[in-house]
Coordinates of C-alpha atoms in Angstrom, one line a residue:
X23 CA 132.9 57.7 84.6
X24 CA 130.5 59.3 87.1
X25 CA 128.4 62.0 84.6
X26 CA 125.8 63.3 87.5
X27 CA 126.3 66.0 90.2
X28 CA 124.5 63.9 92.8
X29 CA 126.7 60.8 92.6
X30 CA 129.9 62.4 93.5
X31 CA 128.3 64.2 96.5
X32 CA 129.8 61.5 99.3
X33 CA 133.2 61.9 97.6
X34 CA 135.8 64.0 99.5
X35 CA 138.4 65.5 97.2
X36 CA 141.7 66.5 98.7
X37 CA 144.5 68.4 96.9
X38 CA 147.1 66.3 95.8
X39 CA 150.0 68.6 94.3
X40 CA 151.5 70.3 97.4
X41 CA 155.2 69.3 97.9
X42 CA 154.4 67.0 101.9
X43 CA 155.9 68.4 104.4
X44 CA 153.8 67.0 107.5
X45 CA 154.4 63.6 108.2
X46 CA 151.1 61.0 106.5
X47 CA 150.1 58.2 108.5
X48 CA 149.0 55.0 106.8
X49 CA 147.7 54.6 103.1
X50 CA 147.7 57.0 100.8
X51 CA 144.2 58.3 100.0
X52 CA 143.0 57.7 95.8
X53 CA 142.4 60.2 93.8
X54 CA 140.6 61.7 91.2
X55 CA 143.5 62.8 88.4
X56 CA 140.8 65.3 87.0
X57 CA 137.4 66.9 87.8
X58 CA 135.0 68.1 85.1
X59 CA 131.8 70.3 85.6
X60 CA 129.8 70.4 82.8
X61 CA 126.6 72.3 81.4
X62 CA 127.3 75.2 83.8
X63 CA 126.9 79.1 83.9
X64 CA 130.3 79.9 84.1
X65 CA 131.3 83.6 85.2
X66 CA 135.0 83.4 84.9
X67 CA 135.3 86.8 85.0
X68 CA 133.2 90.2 85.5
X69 CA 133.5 90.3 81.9
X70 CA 133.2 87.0 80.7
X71 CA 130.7 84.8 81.4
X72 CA 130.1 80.9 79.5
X73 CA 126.7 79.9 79.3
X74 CA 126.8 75.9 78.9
X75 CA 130.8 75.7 79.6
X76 CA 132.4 73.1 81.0
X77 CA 135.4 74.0 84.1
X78 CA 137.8 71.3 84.6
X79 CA 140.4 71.1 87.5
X80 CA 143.7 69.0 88.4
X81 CA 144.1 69.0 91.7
X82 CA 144.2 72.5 93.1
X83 CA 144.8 74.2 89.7
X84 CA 142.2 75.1 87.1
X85 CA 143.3 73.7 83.6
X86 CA 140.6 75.4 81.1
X87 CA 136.9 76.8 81.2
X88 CA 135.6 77.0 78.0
X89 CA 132.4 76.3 75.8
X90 CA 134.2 73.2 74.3
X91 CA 136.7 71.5 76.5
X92 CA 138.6 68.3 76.1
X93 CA 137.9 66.2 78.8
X94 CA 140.4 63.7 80.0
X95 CA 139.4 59.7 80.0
X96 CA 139.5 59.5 83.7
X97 CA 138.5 62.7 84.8
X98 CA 135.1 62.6 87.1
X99 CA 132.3 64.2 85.1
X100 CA 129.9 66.5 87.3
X101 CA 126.7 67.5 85.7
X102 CA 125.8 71.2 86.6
X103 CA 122.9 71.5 84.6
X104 CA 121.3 75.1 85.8
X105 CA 123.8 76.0 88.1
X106 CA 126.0 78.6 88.2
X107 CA 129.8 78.5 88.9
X108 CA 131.6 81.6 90.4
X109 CA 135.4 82.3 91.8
X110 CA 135.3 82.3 95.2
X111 CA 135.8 85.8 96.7
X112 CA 138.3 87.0 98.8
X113 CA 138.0 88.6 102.5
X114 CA 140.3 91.2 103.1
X115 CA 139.1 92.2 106.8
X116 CA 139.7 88.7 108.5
X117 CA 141.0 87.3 111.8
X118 CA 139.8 83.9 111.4
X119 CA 142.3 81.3 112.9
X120 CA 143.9 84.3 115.3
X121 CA 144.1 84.4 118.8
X122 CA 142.0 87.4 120.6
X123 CA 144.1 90.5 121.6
X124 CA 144.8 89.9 125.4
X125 CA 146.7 92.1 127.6
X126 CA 148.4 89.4 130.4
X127 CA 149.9 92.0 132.4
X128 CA 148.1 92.4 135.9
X129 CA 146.0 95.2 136.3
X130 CA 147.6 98.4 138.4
X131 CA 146.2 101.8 139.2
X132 CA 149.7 103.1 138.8
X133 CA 150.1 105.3 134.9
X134 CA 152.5 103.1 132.8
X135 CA 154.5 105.1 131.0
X136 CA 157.5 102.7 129.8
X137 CA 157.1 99.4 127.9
X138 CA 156.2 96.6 129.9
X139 CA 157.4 94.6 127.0
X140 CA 160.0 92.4 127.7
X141 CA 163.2 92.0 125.3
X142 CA 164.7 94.4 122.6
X143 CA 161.3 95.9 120.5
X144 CA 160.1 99.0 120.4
X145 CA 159.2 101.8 123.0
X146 CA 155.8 101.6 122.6
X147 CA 153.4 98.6 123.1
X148 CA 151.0 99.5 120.5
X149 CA 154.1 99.8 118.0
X150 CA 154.3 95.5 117.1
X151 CA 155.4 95.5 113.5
X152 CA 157.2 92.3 114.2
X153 CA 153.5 90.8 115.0
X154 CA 153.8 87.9 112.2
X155 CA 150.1 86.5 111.4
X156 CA 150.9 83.5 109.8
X157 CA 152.7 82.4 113.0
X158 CA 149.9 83.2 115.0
X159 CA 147.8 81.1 112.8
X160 CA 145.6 78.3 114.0
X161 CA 143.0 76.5 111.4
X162 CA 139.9 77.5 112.5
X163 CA 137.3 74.8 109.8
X164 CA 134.1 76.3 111.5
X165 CA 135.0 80.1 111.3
X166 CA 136.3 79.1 108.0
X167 CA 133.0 77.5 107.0
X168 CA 130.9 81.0 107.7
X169 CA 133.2 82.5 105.6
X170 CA 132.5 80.2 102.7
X171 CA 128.4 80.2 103.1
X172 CA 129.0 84.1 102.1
X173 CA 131.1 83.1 98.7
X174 CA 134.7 83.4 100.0
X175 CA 137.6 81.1 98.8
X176 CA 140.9 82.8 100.7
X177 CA 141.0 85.4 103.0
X178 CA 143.4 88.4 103.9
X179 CA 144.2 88.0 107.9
X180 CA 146.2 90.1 110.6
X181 CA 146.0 90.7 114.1
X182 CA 143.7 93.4 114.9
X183 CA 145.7 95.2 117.9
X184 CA 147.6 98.5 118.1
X185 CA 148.8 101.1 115.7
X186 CA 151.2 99.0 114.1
X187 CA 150.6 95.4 113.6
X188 CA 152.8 93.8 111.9
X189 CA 152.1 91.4 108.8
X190 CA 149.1 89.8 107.6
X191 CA 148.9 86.2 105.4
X192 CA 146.3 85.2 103.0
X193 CA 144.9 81.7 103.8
X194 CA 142.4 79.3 101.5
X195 CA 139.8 78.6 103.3
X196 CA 139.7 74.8 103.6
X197 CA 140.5 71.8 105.3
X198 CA 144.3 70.7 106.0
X199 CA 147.2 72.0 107.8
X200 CA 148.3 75.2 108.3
X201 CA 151.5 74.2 106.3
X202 CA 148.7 74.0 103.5
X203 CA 146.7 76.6 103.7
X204 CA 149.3 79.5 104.2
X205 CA 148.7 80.5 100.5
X206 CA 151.1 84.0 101.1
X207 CA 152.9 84.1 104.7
X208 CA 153.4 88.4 104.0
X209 CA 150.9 89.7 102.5
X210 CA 150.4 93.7 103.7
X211 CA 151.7 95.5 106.5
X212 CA 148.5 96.8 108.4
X213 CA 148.4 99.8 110.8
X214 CA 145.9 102.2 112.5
X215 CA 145.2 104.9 114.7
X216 CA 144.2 102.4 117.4
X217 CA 145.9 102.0 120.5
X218 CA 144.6 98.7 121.5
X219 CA 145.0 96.7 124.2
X220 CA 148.2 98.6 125.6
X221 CA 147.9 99.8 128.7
X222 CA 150.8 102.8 128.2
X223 CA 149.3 105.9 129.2
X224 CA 150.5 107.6 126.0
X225 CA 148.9 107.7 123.3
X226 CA 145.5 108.4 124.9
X227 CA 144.0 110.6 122.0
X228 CA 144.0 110.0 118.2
X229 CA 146.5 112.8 117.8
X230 CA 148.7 111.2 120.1
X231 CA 148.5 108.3 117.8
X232 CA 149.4 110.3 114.8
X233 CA 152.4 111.6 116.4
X234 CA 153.5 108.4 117.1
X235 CA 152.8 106.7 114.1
X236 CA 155.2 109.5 112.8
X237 CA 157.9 109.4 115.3
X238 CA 157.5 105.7 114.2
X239 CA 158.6 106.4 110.5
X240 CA 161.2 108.9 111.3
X241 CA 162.9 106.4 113.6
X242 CA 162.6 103.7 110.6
X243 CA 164.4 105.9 108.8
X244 CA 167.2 106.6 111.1
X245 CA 167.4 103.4 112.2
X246 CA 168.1 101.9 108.4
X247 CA 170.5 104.7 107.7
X248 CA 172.0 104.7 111.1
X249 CA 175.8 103.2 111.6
X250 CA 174.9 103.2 115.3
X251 CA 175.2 99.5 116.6
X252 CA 172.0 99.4 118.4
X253 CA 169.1 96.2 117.7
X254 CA 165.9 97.0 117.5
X255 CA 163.4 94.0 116.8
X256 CA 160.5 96.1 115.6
X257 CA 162.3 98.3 113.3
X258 CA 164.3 95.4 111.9
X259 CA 160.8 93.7 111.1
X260 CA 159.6 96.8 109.5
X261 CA 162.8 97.4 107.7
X262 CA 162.1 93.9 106.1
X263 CA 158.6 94.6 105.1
X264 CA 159.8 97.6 103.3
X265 CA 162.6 95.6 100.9
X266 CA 159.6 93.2 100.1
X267 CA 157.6 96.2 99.1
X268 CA 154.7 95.0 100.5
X269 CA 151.6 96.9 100.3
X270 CA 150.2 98.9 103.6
X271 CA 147.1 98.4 104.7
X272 CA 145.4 101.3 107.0
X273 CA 142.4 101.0 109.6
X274 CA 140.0 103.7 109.6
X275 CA 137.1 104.2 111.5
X276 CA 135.5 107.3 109.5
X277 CA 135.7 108.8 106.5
X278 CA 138.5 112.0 108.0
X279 CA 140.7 108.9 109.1
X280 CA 141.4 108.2 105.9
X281 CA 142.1 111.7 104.9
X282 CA 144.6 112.3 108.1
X283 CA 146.2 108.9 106.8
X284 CA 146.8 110.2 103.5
X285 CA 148.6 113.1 104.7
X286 CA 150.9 111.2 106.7
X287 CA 151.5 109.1 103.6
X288 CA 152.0 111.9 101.5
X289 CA 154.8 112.7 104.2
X290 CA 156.6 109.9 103.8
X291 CA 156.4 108.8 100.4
X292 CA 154.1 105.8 101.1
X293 CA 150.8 104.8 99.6
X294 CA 148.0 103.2 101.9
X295 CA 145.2 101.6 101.3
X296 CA 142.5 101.8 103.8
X297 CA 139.7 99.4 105.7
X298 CA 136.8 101.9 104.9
X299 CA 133.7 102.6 107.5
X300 CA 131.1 102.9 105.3
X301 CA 130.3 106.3 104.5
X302 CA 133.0 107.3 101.8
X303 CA 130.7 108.9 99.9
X304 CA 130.9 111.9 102.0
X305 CA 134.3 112.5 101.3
X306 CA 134.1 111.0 97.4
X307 CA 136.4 114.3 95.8
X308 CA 139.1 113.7 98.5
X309 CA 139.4 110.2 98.5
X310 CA 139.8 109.8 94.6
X311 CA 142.4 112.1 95.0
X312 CA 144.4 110.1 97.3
X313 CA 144.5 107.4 94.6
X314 CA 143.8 104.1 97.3
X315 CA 141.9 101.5 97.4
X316 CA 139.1 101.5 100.0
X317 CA 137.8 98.1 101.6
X318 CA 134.6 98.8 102.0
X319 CA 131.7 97.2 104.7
X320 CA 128.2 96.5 103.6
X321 CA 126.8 95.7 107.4
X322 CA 124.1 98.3 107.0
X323 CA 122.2 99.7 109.7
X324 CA 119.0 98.4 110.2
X325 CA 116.1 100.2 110.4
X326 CA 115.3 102.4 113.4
X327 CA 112.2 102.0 115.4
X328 CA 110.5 105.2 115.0
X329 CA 107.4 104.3 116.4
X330 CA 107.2 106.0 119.5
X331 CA 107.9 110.0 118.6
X332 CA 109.5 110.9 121.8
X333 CA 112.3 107.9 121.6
X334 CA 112.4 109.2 117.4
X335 CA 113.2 112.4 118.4
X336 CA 116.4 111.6 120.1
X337 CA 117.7 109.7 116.8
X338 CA 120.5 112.2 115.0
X339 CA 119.7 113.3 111.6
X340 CA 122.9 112.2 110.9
X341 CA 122.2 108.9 111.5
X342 CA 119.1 108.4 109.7
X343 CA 120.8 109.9 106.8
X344 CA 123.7 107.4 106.9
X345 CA 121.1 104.7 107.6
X346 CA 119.2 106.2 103.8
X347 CA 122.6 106.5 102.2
X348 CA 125.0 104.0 103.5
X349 CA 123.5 101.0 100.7
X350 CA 124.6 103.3 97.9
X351 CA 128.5 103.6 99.1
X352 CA 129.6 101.0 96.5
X353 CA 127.7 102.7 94.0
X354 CA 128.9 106.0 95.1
X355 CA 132.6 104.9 94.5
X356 CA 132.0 103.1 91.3
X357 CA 130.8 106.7 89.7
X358 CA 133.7 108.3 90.6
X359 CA 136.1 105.3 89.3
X360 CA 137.3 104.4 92.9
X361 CA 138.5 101.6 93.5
X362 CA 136.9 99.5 96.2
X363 CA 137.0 96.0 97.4
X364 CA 133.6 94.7 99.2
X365 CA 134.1 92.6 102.9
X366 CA 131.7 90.6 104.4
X367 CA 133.1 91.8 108.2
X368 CA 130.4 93.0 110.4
X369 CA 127.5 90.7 108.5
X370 CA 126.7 87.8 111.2
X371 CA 125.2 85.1 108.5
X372 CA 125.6 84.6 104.9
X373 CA 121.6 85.6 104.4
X374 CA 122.4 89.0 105.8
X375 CA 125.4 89.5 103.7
X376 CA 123.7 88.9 100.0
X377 CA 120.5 90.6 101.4
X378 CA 123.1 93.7 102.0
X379 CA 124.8 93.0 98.5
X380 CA 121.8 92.6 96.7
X381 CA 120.5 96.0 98.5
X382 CA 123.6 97.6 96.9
X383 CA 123.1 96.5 93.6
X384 CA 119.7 97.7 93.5
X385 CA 121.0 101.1 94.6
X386 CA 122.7 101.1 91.0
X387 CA 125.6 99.0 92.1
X388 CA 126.4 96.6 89.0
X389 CA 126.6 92.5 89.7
X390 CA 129.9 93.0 87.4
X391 CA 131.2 95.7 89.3
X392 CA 129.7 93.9 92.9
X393 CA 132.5 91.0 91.9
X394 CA 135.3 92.8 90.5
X395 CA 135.0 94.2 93.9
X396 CA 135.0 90.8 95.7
X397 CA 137.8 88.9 93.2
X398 CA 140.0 91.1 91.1
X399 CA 140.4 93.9 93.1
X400 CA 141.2 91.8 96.3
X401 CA 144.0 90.1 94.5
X402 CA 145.0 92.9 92.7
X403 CA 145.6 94.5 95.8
X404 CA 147.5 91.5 97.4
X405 CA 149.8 91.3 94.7
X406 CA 147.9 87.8 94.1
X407 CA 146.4 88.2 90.7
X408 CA 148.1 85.4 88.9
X409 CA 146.5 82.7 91.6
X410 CA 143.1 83.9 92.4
X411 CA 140.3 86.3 91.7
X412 CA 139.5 84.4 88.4
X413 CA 138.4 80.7 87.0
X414 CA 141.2 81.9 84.4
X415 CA 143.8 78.4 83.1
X416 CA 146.8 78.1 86.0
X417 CA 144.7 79.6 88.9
X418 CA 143.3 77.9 92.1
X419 CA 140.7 76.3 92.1
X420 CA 138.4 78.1 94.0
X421 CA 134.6 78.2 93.2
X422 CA 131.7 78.6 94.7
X423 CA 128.5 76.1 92.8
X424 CA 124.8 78.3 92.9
X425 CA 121.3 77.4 91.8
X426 CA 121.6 80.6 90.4
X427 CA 123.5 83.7 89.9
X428 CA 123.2 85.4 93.5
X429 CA 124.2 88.5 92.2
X430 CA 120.8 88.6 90.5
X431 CA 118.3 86.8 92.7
X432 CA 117.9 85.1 95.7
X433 CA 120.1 81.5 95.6
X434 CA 121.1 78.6 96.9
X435 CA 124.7 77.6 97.5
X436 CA 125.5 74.1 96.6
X437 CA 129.4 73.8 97.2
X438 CA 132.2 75.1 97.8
X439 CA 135.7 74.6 96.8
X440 CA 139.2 76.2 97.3
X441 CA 142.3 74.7 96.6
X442 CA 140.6 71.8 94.7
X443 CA 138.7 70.7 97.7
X444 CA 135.6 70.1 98.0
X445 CA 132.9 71.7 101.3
X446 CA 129.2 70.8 100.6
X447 CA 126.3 72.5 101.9
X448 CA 123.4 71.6 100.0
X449 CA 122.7 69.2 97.5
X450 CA 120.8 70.4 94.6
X451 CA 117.4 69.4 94.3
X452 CA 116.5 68.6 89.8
X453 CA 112.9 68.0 90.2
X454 CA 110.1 69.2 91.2
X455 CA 108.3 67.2 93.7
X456 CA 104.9 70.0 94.3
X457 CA 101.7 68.9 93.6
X458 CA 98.5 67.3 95.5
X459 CA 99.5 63.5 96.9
X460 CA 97.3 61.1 99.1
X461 CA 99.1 60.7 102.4
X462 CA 99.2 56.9 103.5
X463 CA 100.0 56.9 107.2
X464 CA 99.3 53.4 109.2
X465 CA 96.6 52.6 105.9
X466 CA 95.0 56.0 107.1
X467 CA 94.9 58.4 104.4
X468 CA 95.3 62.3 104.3
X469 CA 95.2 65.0 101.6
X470 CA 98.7 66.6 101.2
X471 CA 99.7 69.7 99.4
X472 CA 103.0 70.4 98.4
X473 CA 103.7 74.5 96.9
X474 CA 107.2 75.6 95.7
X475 CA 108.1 79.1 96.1
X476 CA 111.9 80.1 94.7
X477 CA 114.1 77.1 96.0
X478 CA 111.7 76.1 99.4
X479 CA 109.3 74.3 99.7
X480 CA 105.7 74.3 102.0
X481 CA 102.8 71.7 102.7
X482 CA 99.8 71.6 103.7
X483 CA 97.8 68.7 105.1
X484 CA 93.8 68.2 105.4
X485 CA 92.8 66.7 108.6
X486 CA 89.9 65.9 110.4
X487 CA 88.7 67.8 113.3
X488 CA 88.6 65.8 116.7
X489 CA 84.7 64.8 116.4
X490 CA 82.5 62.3 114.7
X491 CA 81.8 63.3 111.3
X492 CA 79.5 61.7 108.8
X493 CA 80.1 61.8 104.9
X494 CA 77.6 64.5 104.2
X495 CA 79.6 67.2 106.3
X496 CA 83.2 66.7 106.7
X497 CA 84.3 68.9 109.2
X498 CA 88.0 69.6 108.3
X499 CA 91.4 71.3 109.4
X500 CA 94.0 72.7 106.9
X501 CA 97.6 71.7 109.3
X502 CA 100.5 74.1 107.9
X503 CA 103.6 71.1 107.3
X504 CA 107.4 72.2 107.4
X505 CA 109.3 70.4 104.6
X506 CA 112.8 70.3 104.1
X507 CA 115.2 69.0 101.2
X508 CA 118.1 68.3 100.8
X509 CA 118.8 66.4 97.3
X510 CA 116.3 63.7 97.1
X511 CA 116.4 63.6 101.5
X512 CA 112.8 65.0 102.4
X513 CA 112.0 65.6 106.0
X514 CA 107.9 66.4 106.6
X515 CA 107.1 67.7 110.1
X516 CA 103.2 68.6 110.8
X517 CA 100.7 68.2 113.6
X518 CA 97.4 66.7 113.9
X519 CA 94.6 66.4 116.2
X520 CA 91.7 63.6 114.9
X521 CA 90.2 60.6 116.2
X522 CA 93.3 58.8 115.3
X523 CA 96.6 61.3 116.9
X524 CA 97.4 64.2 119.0
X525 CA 100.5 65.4 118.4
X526 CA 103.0 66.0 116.5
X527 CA 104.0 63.5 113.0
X528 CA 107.6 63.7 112.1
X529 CA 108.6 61.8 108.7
X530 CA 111.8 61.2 106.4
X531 CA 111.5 59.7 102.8
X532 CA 113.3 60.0 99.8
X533 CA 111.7 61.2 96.6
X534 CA 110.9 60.1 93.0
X535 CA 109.5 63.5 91.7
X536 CA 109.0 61.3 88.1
X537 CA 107.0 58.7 89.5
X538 CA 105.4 61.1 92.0
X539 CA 106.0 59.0 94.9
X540 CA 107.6 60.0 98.8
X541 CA 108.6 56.8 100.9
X542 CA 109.9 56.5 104.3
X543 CA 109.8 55.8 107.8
X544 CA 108.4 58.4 110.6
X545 CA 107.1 58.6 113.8
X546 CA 103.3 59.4 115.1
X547 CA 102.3 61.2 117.7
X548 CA 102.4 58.4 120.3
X549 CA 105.8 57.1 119.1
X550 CA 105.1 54.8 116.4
X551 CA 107.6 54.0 114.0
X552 CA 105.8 53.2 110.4
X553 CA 106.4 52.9 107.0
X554 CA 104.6 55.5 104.7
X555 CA 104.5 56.9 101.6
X556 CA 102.7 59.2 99.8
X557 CA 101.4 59.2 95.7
X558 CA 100.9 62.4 93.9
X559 CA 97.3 62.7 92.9
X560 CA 95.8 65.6 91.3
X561 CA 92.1 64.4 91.9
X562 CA 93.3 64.0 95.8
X563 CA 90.4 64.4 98.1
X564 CA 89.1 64.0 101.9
X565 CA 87.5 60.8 102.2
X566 CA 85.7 58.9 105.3
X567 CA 88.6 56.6 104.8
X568 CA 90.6 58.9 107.4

């Protein structure tokens, strides 16, 4: 029974339970029956959170999560001491695994008014409700992987073209087949006001689109009540969204998109939820009253270079407002009870979506509230509740493993894992290895300083400068070092310039932080490979000996 968090790290941990439908080629991979992670910070929930729990996990399901759990005999034991377990979010504002929108029609200078489209859909190229995600879908493992550094487990994608695009599928984010990962193949039907990449000269105005979008419902509504005999591909699709009541997702650019939505809506009988832009919380009243849920974004503007007054003077008031007020959005909504569900679209790294996230929560934003948004809501709103958005008995398993809880400080992501597999990105590191060492290099010895700040780690190494020096007046250089570790992997970079190298010193060791020791191999400035190590020393000096 493996009872550490480090010895499992080279073991790859594949779902077992899904009925095969792909063909497997040669032996059958072991594996584990059960997986335990003990002494954890567990937040199962925005509202209940086990300090000490244990989480254990079949395959993809989660079995219990609890401060006493009974652990099976040969389940593998993970110890998670200090760490904090979360369910994995879930991205509603996706196109991972999708192709781009591409028009393939030739260019002409000619107006097209009529469909270029070829077979029995639609009038209107930027009317696709037959557009089927989950047949478009590709996996996409290094888009997926981006997704994951930012906390998501499964992700809500469609086909971002046109003003009606069809379907969208929610998809774990993991490694396997498509087969696999297809979690729900119709999910939301998803429309906008944006024409696309049609190249029909009508719509060519946002009102134009509203009309359509209109004329589109009224036909629907003909054509399912119709006796007439004519086929229509597009409608039929739509028709068959409707009897599976799926939910409808709306695209808004701005705040009054949502509101010209709603009335359209209203019209029909339907109720849409929208993709938000961001500043809601100039329309709070009117939006509450429409009763959806807004996806919101948290890519905030960055700051604007005001330096020079003639280049501030052309920056709207507008913008610098939305620019003060756009981190408070979430917080705004949350007053007013509306309910909102976070995305991490628009954020280019996982560092620049916490840094948003956190921003938010310090704006008044709660961390319970910040998740509800990222977990229940999301699969409230997918009609998904009863498989994700919780570490609840019977649901995936997807989880993300922290040094910490990120919603409260700055930390490091350890793993993640949907669908009871496993995607590492970090090992943890359990001791402490700052402090003052002696430096052996080639038997010549250097001063080393090694500071912690948060979960990163600096150096700093004394050298001698490039002249003679005697023992009465050491003349010496403090060199900045780069460290980097990974688990008990450390990676030392620095440069020197002394009587004995020029250049740069590159070394790897691994580390015994209770012993105080770093050994490894390296290379010198002139190419060198050596053996090295270094001994933490308190009473670490400069000495002749260098």
């Amino acid at each position: 029974m493996i009872r550490s968090f480090s010895t499992i790290l080279g073991l790859t941990i594949t779902q077992y339970l899904f009925t095969q439908i792909d063909p497997s080629n040669g032996a059958s991979e072991s594996l584990p029956a059960y997986i335990a992670f003990t002494n954890a910070q567990i937040i199962i929930s925005p509202d209940q959170t086990i300090a000490d729990g244990t989480l254990l996990i079949e395959g993809d399901k989660i079995l219990e999560a609890g401060k006493i759990v009974k652990i099976p005999a040969n389940a593998i034991i993970v110890d998670c001491e200090g760490m904090t377990i979360l369910p994995s979010f879930i991205e509603l504002n996706s196109n991972v695994g999708l192709p781009k929108a591409v028009n393939a029609a030739s260019w002409n200078s000619r107006p097209q008014i009529e469909s270029s489209k070829d077979g029995a859909y639609y009038w209107n190229e930027s009317i696709h409700p037959e557009t089927q995600a989950a047949l478009l879908y590709k996996t996409d493992e290094k888009a997926a992987e981006e997704l994951q550094k930012m906390g998501f487990g499964a992700a809500f994608i469609h086909f971002p073209d046109g003003i009606a695009r069809g379907t969208g599928a929610v998809i774990a984010l993991s490694s396997g087949s498509e087969n696999q990962l297809i979690l729900k193949a119709n999910a939301a039907q998803v429309y906008s006001f944006e024409k696309g990449i049609s190249r029909q000269t009508y719509p060519s105005s946002q009102m134009g689109s509203i009309a359509l979008l209109r004329q589109l419902f009224y036909d629907l509504n003909w054509y399912t009540k119709s006796q007439n005999k004519e086929s229509n591909l597009s409608l039929n699709a739509m028709n068959e969204a409707m009897k599976l009541e799926l939910p409808f997702l709306f695209k808004t650019n701005d705040k009054l998109e949502i509101l010209r939505a709603d009335k359209i809506a209203k019209e029909f009988g339907f109720k849409f939820q929208y993709f938000g832009s961001g500043n809601e919380y100039m329309a709070l009243k009117e939006i509450k009253a429409s009763g959806a849920t807004i996806v919101i974004p948290i890519n905030f503007t960055e700051a604007y270079d005001v330096k020079d007054p003639y280049i501030s003077r052309q920056i709207p008031l507008s913008d610098l407002k939305h620019w003060e007020l756009a981190p408070s959005n979430p917080f705004f909504l949350a007053s007013e009870k509306i309910p909102f569900c976070i995305t991490g679209a628009g954020n280019k790294t996982a560092e620049i979506f916490w840094s948003n996230l956190r921003k938010s929560i310090q704006r008044g934003l709660t961390a319970e509230s910040a998740l509800r948004s990222l977990t229940i809501e999301p699969a409230n709103l997918l009609g998904m509740q009863n498989e994700l958005g919780t570490l609840e008995t019977g649901k995936k398993a997807n989880f993300s493993i922290y040094s910490a809880n990120p919603f409260l400080k700055e930390a490091k992501l350890y793993e993640s894992w949907s669908l009871g597999k496993r995607k590492q990105f970090t090992s943890p590191s359990k001791e402490d290895i700052s402090g003052k060492y002696n430096l052996f290099l080639s038997e010549k010895k250097y001063p080393l300083e090694i500071t912690k700040s948060g979960e990163k780690y600096s150096g700093k190494v004394t050298t001698l400068k490039n002249s003679e020096s005697t023992t009465n007046n050491i003349d010496t250089l403090i060199q900045k070092a780069t460290i980097s570790l990974n688990g008990n992997d450390l990676v030392l970079q620095f440069n020197i310039d002394d009587r004995n190298w020029k250049g740069s010193v590159n070394l790897h060791a691994k580390t015994n932080a209770k012993l105080g020791i770093l050994e490894g191999d390296g290379q010198l400035p002139d190419g060198q490979w050596i053996q090295w190590s270094a001994i933490r020393n308190e009473k670490s000096e400069m000495t002749k000996e260098i």
